[in-house]
Amino acid sequence: MEHKTKKAILVVSFGTTFHRTREKTIDKIEEEIQAAYPEYELYRAWTSKMIIAKLLRRDGIRVPTVTEAVEAMLADGITELVVQPTHIINGVENDQMKADVQEYRDRFLRVVFGNPLLTTTEDSQEAIQAVMAEFPELDTKDALVFMGHGTTHYANTVYAALDYTFKDLGYPHVFLGTVEAYPSLESLMKMVQSFAPRRVLLAPFMVVAGDHAIHDMSGEDQDSWRSQFEKAGFKVECFMKGLGEYAGIRRMYVQHVADALAGDACSQQTI
């Protein structure tokens, strides 16, 4: 007897309390995934319980956790599940998301996971091209400095590797650091000072231009990256645009869904 299937894609994001940037990033990624897979129902989950709690308290908006979303899908009769994170790397949030979903794996006919943005070397190269397409007029005498989030997870090495890859692909004037790990602002400052640019352009290397971009990167506080670069004598400009606003980055997430489905089909064929 054949099982009746009902398919869904769960898009998992860290989340944000800033509605305007969410509309331009997380919402857009979800919309493009839905458009590519209209036969799948689309569900949302966020991994930051602090953000979820703040939205509920401040705005009365309830965003489900991964566990709550999975339970809702089971209640709706979903039998086949694709989980696509909008996370940048395979870090703590992604590991926990997978663990939460795995608790329910036996209750679905099929569960597959799409990769975070930067999983393979090819991902890094494609992401760099997608990002640099947004800066066609960038003068090579200017330094473009990206702020990533950073993590204590070993996957944080992706950020230093990506900084190297920018330069390897012909962008010696592009630098990538993190707000919470390595490469730190201190490391970046030394490299940028050695490059001696005409000006410094700061941009978030995060899906949303949220709290970190507004406060840690471009804020008026003396500890912000903007203030620190200005203190070092540089003319600074800030680009408040999250990665989710870049068309090429959104295409990568849609492709990761396709790769997950294709990989799962291949694995089934070889059994």
PDB file of C-alpha atoms in Angstrom:
ATOM      1  CA  MET A   1       0.000   0.000   0.000  1.00  0.00           C
ATOM      2  CA  GLU A   2       1.430   3.377  -1.023  1.00  0.00           C
ATOM      3  CA  HIS A   3       1.625   6.202   1.476  1.00  0.00           C
ATOM      4  CA  LYS A   4      -0.030   9.460   0.513  1.00  0.00           C
ATOM      5  CA  THR A   5       2.704  12.081   0.541  1.00  0.00           C
ATOM      6  CA  LYS A   6       2.489  15.714   1.538  1.00  0.00           C
ATOM      7  CA  LYS A   7       5.669  17.742   1.054  1.00  0.00           C
ATOM      8  CA  ALA A   8       7.004  20.774   2.875  1.00  0.00           C
ATOM      9  CA  ILE A   9      10.105  22.941   3.056  1.00  0.00           C
ATOM     10  CA  LEU A  10      11.084  24.338   6.442  1.00  0.00           C
ATOM     11  CA  VAL A  11      13.227  27.469   6.100  1.00  0.00           C
ATOM     12  CA  VAL A  12      15.219  27.962   9.293  1.00  0.00           C
ATOM     13  CA  SER A  13      16.762  31.358  10.111  1.00  0.00           C
ATOM     14  CA  PHE A  14      18.453  32.861  13.139  1.00  0.00           C
ATOM     15  CA  GLY A  15      15.843  35.625  13.075  1.00  0.00           C
ATOM     16  CA  THR A  16      15.743  39.390  13.553  1.00  0.00           C
ATOM     17  CA  THR A  17      13.696  41.926  15.496  1.00  0.00           C
ATOM     18  CA  PHE A  18      13.967  44.465  12.665  1.00  0.00           C
ATOM     19  CA  HIS A  19      10.933  44.130  10.403  1.00  0.00           C
ATOM     20  CA  ARG A  20      12.280  46.210   7.515  1.00  0.00           C
ATOM     21  CA  THR A  21      15.432  44.144   7.037  1.00  0.00           C
ATOM     22  CA  ARG A  22      13.481  40.900   7.547  1.00  0.00           C
ATOM     23  CA  GLU A  23      11.158  41.844   4.694  1.00  0.00           C
ATOM     24  CA  LYS A  24      14.152  42.427   2.403  1.00  0.00           C
ATOM     25  CA  THR A  25      16.038  39.284   3.386  1.00  0.00           C
ATOM     26  CA  ILE A  26      14.434  36.340   5.177  1.00  0.00           C
ATOM     27  CA  ASP A  27      11.038  36.990   3.595  1.00  0.00           C
ATOM     28  CA  LYS A  28      12.598  37.266   0.119  1.00  0.00           C
ATOM     29  CA  ILE A  29      14.588  34.048   0.511  1.00  0.00           C
ATOM     30  CA  GLU A  30      11.447  32.216   1.587  1.00  0.00           C
ATOM     31  CA  GLU A  31       9.456  33.692  -1.303  1.00  0.00           C
ATOM     32  CA  GLU A  32      12.024  32.587  -3.886  1.00  0.00           C
ATOM     33  CA  ILE A  33      12.233  29.077  -2.440  1.00  0.00           C
ATOM     34  CA  GLN A  34       8.436  28.847  -2.498  1.00  0.00           C
ATOM     35  CA  ALA A  35       8.341  30.093  -6.089  1.00  0.00           C
ATOM     36  CA  ALA A  36      10.878  27.446  -7.130  1.00  0.00           C
ATOM     37  CA  TYR A  37       8.932  24.664  -5.361  1.00  0.00           C
ATOM     38  CA  PRO A  38       5.228  25.549  -5.540  1.00  0.00           C
ATOM     39  CA  GLU A  39       4.273  21.910  -4.916  1.00  0.00           C
ATOM     40  CA  TYR A  40       5.789  22.157  -1.415  1.00  0.00           C
ATOM     41  CA  GLU A  41       4.182  23.905   1.528  1.00  0.00           C
ATOM     42  CA  LEU A  42       6.548  26.388   3.127  1.00  0.00           C
ATOM     43  CA  TYR A  43       7.070  26.764   6.862  1.00  0.00           C
ATOM     44  CA  ARG A  44       9.280  29.118   8.870  1.00  0.00           C
ATOM     45  CA  ALA A  45      11.280  28.588  12.051  1.00  0.00           C
ATOM     46  CA  TRP A  46      13.865  30.717  13.853  1.00  0.00           C
ATOM     47  CA  THR A  47      16.631  29.470  16.099  1.00  0.00           C
ATOM     48  CA  SER A  48      17.153  32.512  18.350  1.00  0.00           C
ATOM     49  CA  LYS A  49      14.855  32.073  21.322  1.00  0.00           C
ATOM     50  CA  MET A  50      15.785  35.580  22.531  1.00  0.00           C
ATOM     51  CA  ILE A  51      14.582  37.136  19.279  1.00  0.00           C
ATOM     52  CA  ILE A  52      11.435  35.009  19.253  1.00  0.00           C
ATOM     53  CA  ALA A  53      10.632  36.090  22.828  1.00  0.00           C
ATOM     54  CA  LYS A  54      11.293  39.766  22.098  1.00  0.00           C
ATOM     55  CA  LEU A  55       9.039  39.773  19.015  1.00  0.00           C
ATOM     56  CA  LEU A  56       6.237  38.140  20.981  1.00  0.00           C
ATOM     57  CA  ARG A  57       6.633  40.541  23.907  1.00  0.00           C
ATOM     58  CA  ARG A  58       7.091  43.713  21.854  1.00  0.00           C
ATOM     59  CA  ASP A  59       4.892  43.121  18.803  1.00  0.00           C
ATOM     60  CA  GLY A  60       2.676  40.169  19.640  1.00  0.00           C
ATOM     61  CA  ILE A  61       4.234  38.254  16.736  1.00  0.00           C
ATOM     62  CA  ARG A  62       4.816  34.547  17.329  1.00  0.00           C
ATOM     63  CA  VAL A  63       7.533  32.859  15.261  1.00  0.00           C
ATOM     64  CA  PRO A  64       7.904  29.123  15.910  1.00  0.00           C
ATOM     65  CA  THR A  65      11.067  27.428  17.078  1.00  0.00           C
ATOM     66  CA  VAL A  66      12.316  24.488  15.003  1.00  0.00           C
ATOM     67  CA  THR A  67      10.601  22.023  17.322  1.00  0.00           C
ATOM     68  CA  GLU A  68       7.317  23.930  17.220  1.00  0.00           C
ATOM     69  CA  ALA A  69       7.434  24.140  13.419  1.00  0.00           C
ATOM     70  CA  VAL A  70       8.107  20.419  13.060  1.00  0.00           C
ATOM     71  CA  GLU A  71       5.240  19.571  15.390  1.00  0.00           C
ATOM     72  CA  ALA A  72       2.953  21.872  13.396  1.00  0.00           C
ATOM     73  CA  MET A  73       3.960  20.118  10.161  1.00  0.00           C
ATOM     74  CA  LEU A  74       3.220  16.721  11.652  1.00  0.00           C
ATOM     75  CA  ALA A  75      -0.180  18.007  12.774  1.00  0.00           C
ATOM     76  CA  ASP A  76      -0.780  19.239   9.216  1.00  0.00           C
ATOM     77  CA  GLY A  77      -0.010  15.804   7.805  1.00  0.00           C
ATOM     78  CA  ILE A  78       3.368  16.576   6.228  1.00  0.00           C
ATOM     79  CA  THR A  79       5.190  13.367   5.312  1.00  0.00           C
ATOM     80  CA  GLU A  80       8.242  14.573   3.354  1.00  0.00           C
ATOM     81  CA  LEU A  81      10.386  17.371   4.720  1.00  0.00           C
ATOM     82  CA  VAL A  82      13.191  19.489   3.291  1.00  0.00           C
ATOM     83  CA  VAL A  83      14.978  21.642   5.857  1.00  0.00           C
ATOM     84  CA  GLN A  84      16.841  24.624   4.390  1.00  0.00           C
ATOM     85  CA  PRO A  85      18.744  26.897   6.774  1.00  0.00           C
ATOM     86  CA  THR A  86      19.600  30.471   5.899  1.00  0.00           C
ATOM     87  CA  HIS A  87      22.591  30.189   8.241  1.00  0.00           C
ATOM     88  CA  ILE A  88      25.951  31.331   6.865  1.00  0.00           C
ATOM     89  CA  ILE A  89      28.055  28.442   8.204  1.00  0.00           C
ATOM     90  CA  ASN A  90      27.669  24.979   9.719  1.00  0.00           C
ATOM     91  CA  GLY A  91      27.985  26.362  13.247  1.00  0.00           C
ATOM     92  CA  VAL A  92      26.247  26.011  16.602  1.00  0.00           C
ATOM     93  CA  GLU A  93      22.827  27.153  15.368  1.00  0.00           C
ATOM     94  CA  ASN A  94      22.904  24.729  12.444  1.00  0.00           C
ATOM     95  CA  ASP A  95      24.022  21.791  14.608  1.00  0.00           C
ATOM     96  CA  GLN A  96      21.226  22.442  17.101  1.00  0.00           C
ATOM     97  CA  MET A  97      18.664  22.824  14.305  1.00  0.00           C
ATOM     98  CA  LYS A  98      19.631  19.431  12.877  1.00  0.00           C
ATOM     99  CA  ALA A  99      19.485  17.810  16.305  1.00  0.00           C
ATOM    100  CA  ASP A 100      16.000  19.236  16.909  1.00  0.00           C
ATOM    101  CA  VAL A 101      14.704  17.898  13.585  1.00  0.00           C
ATOM    102  CA  GLN A 102      16.390  14.502  14.012  1.00  0.00           C
ATOM    103  CA  GLU A 103      14.267  13.934  17.118  1.00  0.00           C
ATOM    104  CA  TYR A 104      11.289  13.610  14.765  1.00  0.00           C
ATOM    105  CA  ARG A 105      12.929  11.878  11.787  1.00  0.00           C
ATOM    106  CA  ASP A 106      11.109   8.562  12.329  1.00  0.00           C
ATOM    107  CA  ARG A 107       7.751  10.311  12.089  1.00  0.00           C
ATOM    108  CA  PHE A 108       8.340  11.407   8.476  1.00  0.00           C
ATOM    109  CA  LEU A 109       8.721   9.265   5.371  1.00  0.00           C
ATOM    110  CA  ARG A 110      11.675  11.411   4.304  1.00  0.00           C
ATOM    111  CA  VAL A 111      13.777  14.210   5.758  1.00  0.00           C
ATOM    112  CA  VAL A 112      16.623  15.950   3.900  1.00  0.00           C
ATOM    113  CA  PHE A 113      18.780  18.893   4.890  1.00  0.00           C
ATOM    114  CA  GLY A 114      20.016  21.662   2.633  1.00  0.00           C
ATOM    115  CA  ASN A 115      23.427  23.171   3.324  1.00  0.00           C
ATOM    116  CA  PRO A 116      24.092  26.566   4.911  1.00  0.00           C
ATOM    117  CA  LEU A 117      25.417  29.260   2.589  1.00  0.00           C
ATOM    118  CA  LEU A 118      29.131  28.503   2.946  1.00  0.00           C
ATOM    119  CA  THR A 119      29.616  24.744   3.020  1.00  0.00           C
ATOM    120  CA  THR A 120      31.925  23.932   0.101  1.00  0.00           C
ATOM    121  CA  THR A 121      34.830  25.715  -1.566  1.00  0.00           C
ATOM    122  CA  GLU A 122      32.563  26.257  -4.545  1.00  0.00           C
ATOM    123  CA  ASP A 123      30.020  27.926  -2.237  1.00  0.00           C
ATOM    124  CA  SER A 124      32.653  30.388  -1.057  1.00  0.00           C
ATOM    125  CA  GLN A 125      33.680  31.245  -4.589  1.00  0.00           C
ATOM    126  CA  GLU A 126      30.081  31.664  -5.735  1.00  0.00           C
ATOM    127  CA  ALA A 127      29.198  33.799  -2.708  1.00  0.00           C
ATOM    128  CA  ILE A 128      32.152  36.091  -3.375  1.00  0.00           C
ATOM    129  CA  GLN A 129      31.077  36.614  -6.979  1.00  0.00           C
ATOM    130  CA  ALA A 130      27.475  37.217  -5.872  1.00  0.00           C
ATOM    131  CA  VAL A 131      28.563  39.789  -3.301  1.00  0.00           C
ATOM    132  CA  MET A 132      31.053  41.597  -5.514  1.00  0.00           C
ATOM    133  CA  ALA A 133      28.425  41.913  -8.258  1.00  0.00           C
ATOM    134  CA  GLU A 134      26.751  44.364  -5.856  1.00  0.00           C
ATOM    135  CA  PHE A 135      29.813  46.639  -5.873  1.00  0.00           C
ATOM    136  CA  PRO A 136      30.539  47.164  -9.580  1.00  0.00           C
ATOM    137  CA  GLU A 137      31.808  50.712  -9.069  1.00  0.00           C
ATOM    138  CA  LEU A 138      34.109  49.888  -6.167  1.00  0.00           C
ATOM    139  CA  ASP A 139      37.508  51.523  -6.642  1.00  0.00           C
ATOM    140  CA  THR A 140      40.469  49.271  -5.923  1.00  0.00           C
ATOM    141  CA  LYS A 141      41.935  52.138  -3.882  1.00  0.00           C
ATOM    142  CA  ASP A 142      39.064  51.722  -1.412  1.00  0.00           C
ATOM    143  CA  ALA A 143      38.888  48.957   1.188  1.00  0.00           C
ATOM    144  CA  LEU A 144      35.637  47.009   1.418  1.00  0.00           C
ATOM    145  CA  VAL A 145      35.433  45.548   4.920  1.00  0.00           C
ATOM    146  CA  PHE A 146      32.773  42.944   5.697  1.00  0.00           C
ATOM    147  CA  MET A 147      31.585  42.187   9.215  1.00  0.00           C
ATOM    148  CA  GLY A 148      30.674  38.543   9.802  1.00  0.00           C
ATOM    149  CA  HIS A 149      29.134  37.285  13.021  1.00  0.00           C
ATOM    150  CA  GLY A 150      31.718  34.786  14.195  1.00  0.00           C
ATOM    151  CA  THR A 151      31.366  31.821  16.553  1.00  0.00           C
ATOM    152  CA  THR A 152      33.292  29.714  19.044  1.00  0.00           C
ATOM    153  CA  HIS A 153      32.414  26.691  16.858  1.00  0.00           C
ATOM    154  CA  TYR A 154      35.291  25.253  14.811  1.00  0.00           C
ATOM    155  CA  ALA A 155      33.367  26.196  11.656  1.00  0.00           C
ATOM    156  CA  ASN A 156      34.473  29.783  12.336  1.00  0.00           C
ATOM    157  CA  THR A 157      37.605  29.010  10.255  1.00  0.00           C
ATOM    158  CA  VAL A 158      35.391  29.607   7.212  1.00  0.00           C
ATOM    159  CA  TYR A 159      35.668  33.366   7.758  1.00  0.00           C
ATOM    160  CA  ALA A 160      39.479  33.499   7.593  1.00  0.00           C
ATOM    161  CA  ALA A 161      39.414  31.162   4.599  1.00  0.00           C
ATOM    162  CA  LEU A 162      36.881  33.392   2.863  1.00  0.00           C
ATOM    163  CA  ASP A 163      39.025  36.470   3.483  1.00  0.00           C
ATOM    164  CA  TYR A 164      41.912  34.635   1.805  1.00  0.00           C
ATOM    165  CA  THR A 165      39.650  33.524  -1.056  1.00  0.00           C
ATOM    166  CA  PHE A 166      38.557  37.118  -1.754  1.00  0.00           C
ATOM    167  CA  LYS A 167      42.191  37.998  -2.339  1.00  0.00           C
ATOM    168  CA  ASP A 168      42.895  34.802  -4.274  1.00  0.00           C
ATOM    169  CA  LEU A 169      40.052  35.660  -6.659  1.00  0.00           C
ATOM    170  CA  GLY A 170      41.496  39.091  -7.386  1.00  0.00           C
ATOM    171  CA  TYR A 171      40.056  41.301  -4.642  1.00  0.00           C
ATOM    172  CA  PRO A 172      43.091  42.397  -2.561  1.00  0.00           C
ATOM    173  CA  HIS A 173      41.086  45.385  -1.329  1.00  0.00           C
ATOM    174  CA  VAL A 174      38.349  43.276   0.304  1.00  0.00           C
ATOM    175  CA  PHE A 175      38.600  42.182   3.930  1.00  0.00           C
ATOM    176  CA  LEU A 176      36.380  39.970   6.089  1.00  0.00           C
ATOM    177  CA  GLY A 177      36.333  39.875   9.866  1.00  0.00           C
ATOM    178  CA  THR A 178      33.927  38.917  12.629  1.00  0.00           C
ATOM    179  CA  VAL A 179      32.342  40.782  15.500  1.00  0.00           C
ATOM    180  CA  GLU A 180      32.592  37.882  17.964  1.00  0.00           C
ATOM    181  CA  ALA A 181      35.554  35.745  16.898  1.00  0.00           C
ATOM    182  CA  TYR A 182      38.546  35.660  14.502  1.00  0.00           C
ATOM    183  CA  PRO A 183      39.490  37.521  12.359  1.00  0.00           C
ATOM    184  CA  SER A 184      38.786  40.271  14.900  1.00  0.00           C
ATOM    185  CA  LEU A 185      38.596  44.011  14.363  1.00  0.00           C
ATOM    186  CA  GLU A 186      42.142  44.252  15.724  1.00  0.00           C
ATOM    187  CA  SER A 187      43.402  41.859  13.048  1.00  0.00           C
ATOM    188  CA  LEU A 188      41.430  43.656  10.350  1.00  0.00           C
ATOM    189  CA  MET A 189      42.723  47.047  11.402  1.00  0.00           C
ATOM    190  CA  LYS A 190      46.331  45.945  10.930  1.00  0.00           C
ATOM    191  CA  MET A 191      45.615  44.525   7.474  1.00  0.00           C
ATOM    192  CA  VAL A 192      43.613  47.561   6.335  1.00  0.00           C
ATOM    193  CA  GLN A 193      46.256  49.970   7.631  1.00  0.00           C
ATOM    194  CA  SER A 194      48.888  48.028   5.697  1.00  0.00           C
ATOM    195  CA  PHE A 195      46.744  48.316   2.558  1.00  0.00           C
ATOM    196  CA  ALA A 196      46.415  52.100   3.139  1.00  0.00           C
ATOM    197  CA  PRO A 197      43.096  52.688   1.338  1.00  0.00           C
ATOM    198  CA  ARG A 198      41.650  56.021   0.310  1.00  0.00           C
ATOM    199  CA  ARG A 199      38.508  55.209   2.296  1.00  0.00           C
ATOM    200  CA  VAL A 200      36.896  52.279   4.123  1.00  0.00           C
ATOM    201  CA  LEU A 201      33.478  50.889   3.187  1.00  0.00           C
ATOM    202  CA  LEU A 202      31.821  48.767   5.880  1.00  0.00           C
ATOM    203  CA  ALA A 203      29.154  46.180   5.071  1.00  0.00           C
ATOM    204  CA  PRO A 204      27.592  43.304   7.041  1.00  0.00           C
ATOM    205  CA  PHE A 205      28.384  39.749   5.958  1.00  0.00           C
ATOM    206  CA  MET A 206      25.197  38.507   7.596  1.00  0.00           C
ATOM    207  CA  VAL A 207      21.846  37.533   6.110  1.00  0.00           C
ATOM    208  CA  VAL A 208      20.120  40.517   7.725  1.00  0.00           C
ATOM    209  CA  ALA A 209      21.436  44.009   8.422  1.00  0.00           C
ATOM    210  CA  GLY A 210      20.144  43.854  11.969  1.00  0.00           C
ATOM    211  CA  ASP A 211      21.432  44.550  15.461  1.00  0.00           C
ATOM    212  CA  HIS A 212      25.121  43.906  14.764  1.00  0.00           C
ATOM    213  CA  ALA A 213      25.108  46.020  11.608  1.00  0.00           C
ATOM    214  CA  ILE A 214      23.216  48.875  13.261  1.00  0.00           C
ATOM    215  CA  HIS A 215      25.155  48.968  16.508  1.00  0.00           C
ATOM    216  CA  ASP A 216      28.469  47.069  16.311  1.00  0.00           C
ATOM    217  CA  MET A 217      29.305  48.031  12.735  1.00  0.00           C
ATOM    218  CA  SER A 218      27.849  51.469  12.013  1.00  0.00           C
ATOM    219  CA  GLY A 219      26.883  52.759  15.459  1.00  0.00           C
ATOM    220  CA  GLU A 220      27.969  56.020  17.068  1.00  0.00           C
ATOM    221  CA  ASP A 221      29.449  54.197  20.060  1.00  0.00           C
ATOM    222  CA  GLN A 222      33.221  54.527  20.351  1.00  0.00           C
ATOM    223  CA  ASP A 223      33.658  50.745  20.168  1.00  0.00           C
ATOM    224  CA  SER A 224      31.829  50.332  16.835  1.00  0.00           C
ATOM    225  CA  TRP A 225      33.840  49.405  13.765  1.00  0.00           C
ATOM    226  CA  ARG A 226      32.890  52.694  12.167  1.00  0.00           C
ATOM    227  CA  SER A 227      34.187  54.684  15.130  1.00  0.00           C
ATOM    228  CA  GLN A 228      37.376  52.637  15.378  1.00  0.00           C
ATOM    229  CA  PHE A 229      38.239  53.074  11.699  1.00  0.00           C
ATOM    230  CA  GLU A 230      37.460  56.794  11.898  1.00  0.00           C
ATOM    231  CA  LYS A 231      39.663  57.043  14.978  1.00  0.00           C
ATOM    232  CA  ALA A 232      42.444  55.418  12.942  1.00  0.00           C
ATOM    233  CA  GLY A 233      42.125  58.261  10.444  1.00  0.00           C
ATOM    234  CA  PHE A 234      40.040  56.670   7.701  1.00  0.00           C
ATOM    235  CA  LYS A 235      37.075  58.150   5.886  1.00  0.00           C
ATOM    236  CA  VAL A 236      34.292  55.611   6.459  1.00  0.00           C
ATOM    237  CA  GLU A 237      31.042  54.801   4.676  1.00  0.00           C
ATOM    238  CA  CYS A 238      28.541  52.118   5.711  1.00  0.00           C
ATOM    239  CA  PHE A 239      26.412  49.914   3.453  1.00  0.00           C
ATOM    240  CA  MET A 240      23.391  48.709   5.421  1.00  0.00           C
ATOM    241  CA  LYS A 241      22.502  45.779   3.196  1.00  0.00           C
ATOM    242  CA  GLY A 242      22.189  42.193   4.435  1.00  0.00           C
ATOM    243  CA  LEU A 243      23.313  39.261   2.292  1.00  0.00           C
ATOM    244  CA  GLY A 244      19.680  38.238   1.863  1.00  0.00           C
ATOM    245  CA  GLU A 245      19.199  41.377  -0.235  1.00  0.00           C
ATOM    246  CA  TYR A 246      21.683  40.145  -2.835  1.00  0.00           C
ATOM    247  CA  ALA A 247      19.967  38.268  -5.668  1.00  0.00           C
ATOM    248  CA  GLY A 248      22.959  35.967  -6.173  1.00  0.00           C
ATOM    249  CA  ILE A 249      22.955  34.924  -2.513  1.00  0.00           C
ATOM    250  CA  ARG A 250      19.230  34.159  -2.584  1.00  0.00           C
ATOM    251  CA  ARG A 251      19.802  32.007  -5.669  1.00  0.00           C
ATOM    252  CA  MET A 252      22.386  30.023  -3.746  1.00  0.00           C
ATOM    253  CA  TYR A 253      19.855  29.133  -1.040  1.00  0.00           C
ATOM    254  CA  VAL A 254      17.348  28.022  -3.677  1.00  0.00           C
ATOM    255  CA  GLN A 255      20.082  25.923  -5.302  1.00  0.00           C
ATOM    256  CA  HIS A 256      20.930  24.319  -1.964  1.00  0.00           C
ATOM    257  CA  VAL A 257      17.351  23.056  -1.766  1.00  0.00           C
ATOM    258  CA  ALA A 258      17.766  21.553  -5.240  1.00  0.00           C
ATOM    259  CA  ASP A 259      21.104  20.007  -4.257  1.00  0.00           C
ATOM    260  CA  ALA A 260      19.569  18.455  -1.142  1.00  0.00           C
ATOM    261  CA  LEU A 261      16.750  16.888  -3.144  1.00  0.00           C
ATOM    262  CA  ALA A 262      19.116  15.708  -5.888  1.00  0.00           C
ATOM    263  CA  GLY A 263      21.547  14.232  -3.378  1.00  0.00           C
ATOM    264  CA  ASP A 264      18.780  12.424  -1.558  1.00  0.00           C
ATOM    265  CA  ALA A 265      17.455  11.025  -4.862  1.00  0.00           C
ATOM    266  CA  CYS A 266      20.931   9.756  -5.735  1.00  0.00           C
ATOM    267  CA  SER A 267      21.371   8.116  -2.332  1.00  0.00           C
ATOM    268  CA  GLN A 268      18.024   6.371  -2.698  1.00  0.00           C
ATOM    269  CA  GLN A 269      18.961   5.082  -6.134  1.00  0.00           C
ATOM    270  CA  THR A 270      22.163   3.510  -4.828  1.00  0.00           C
ATOM    271  CA  ILE A 271      20.490   1.623  -1.967  1.00  0.00           C
TER     272      ILE A 271
END
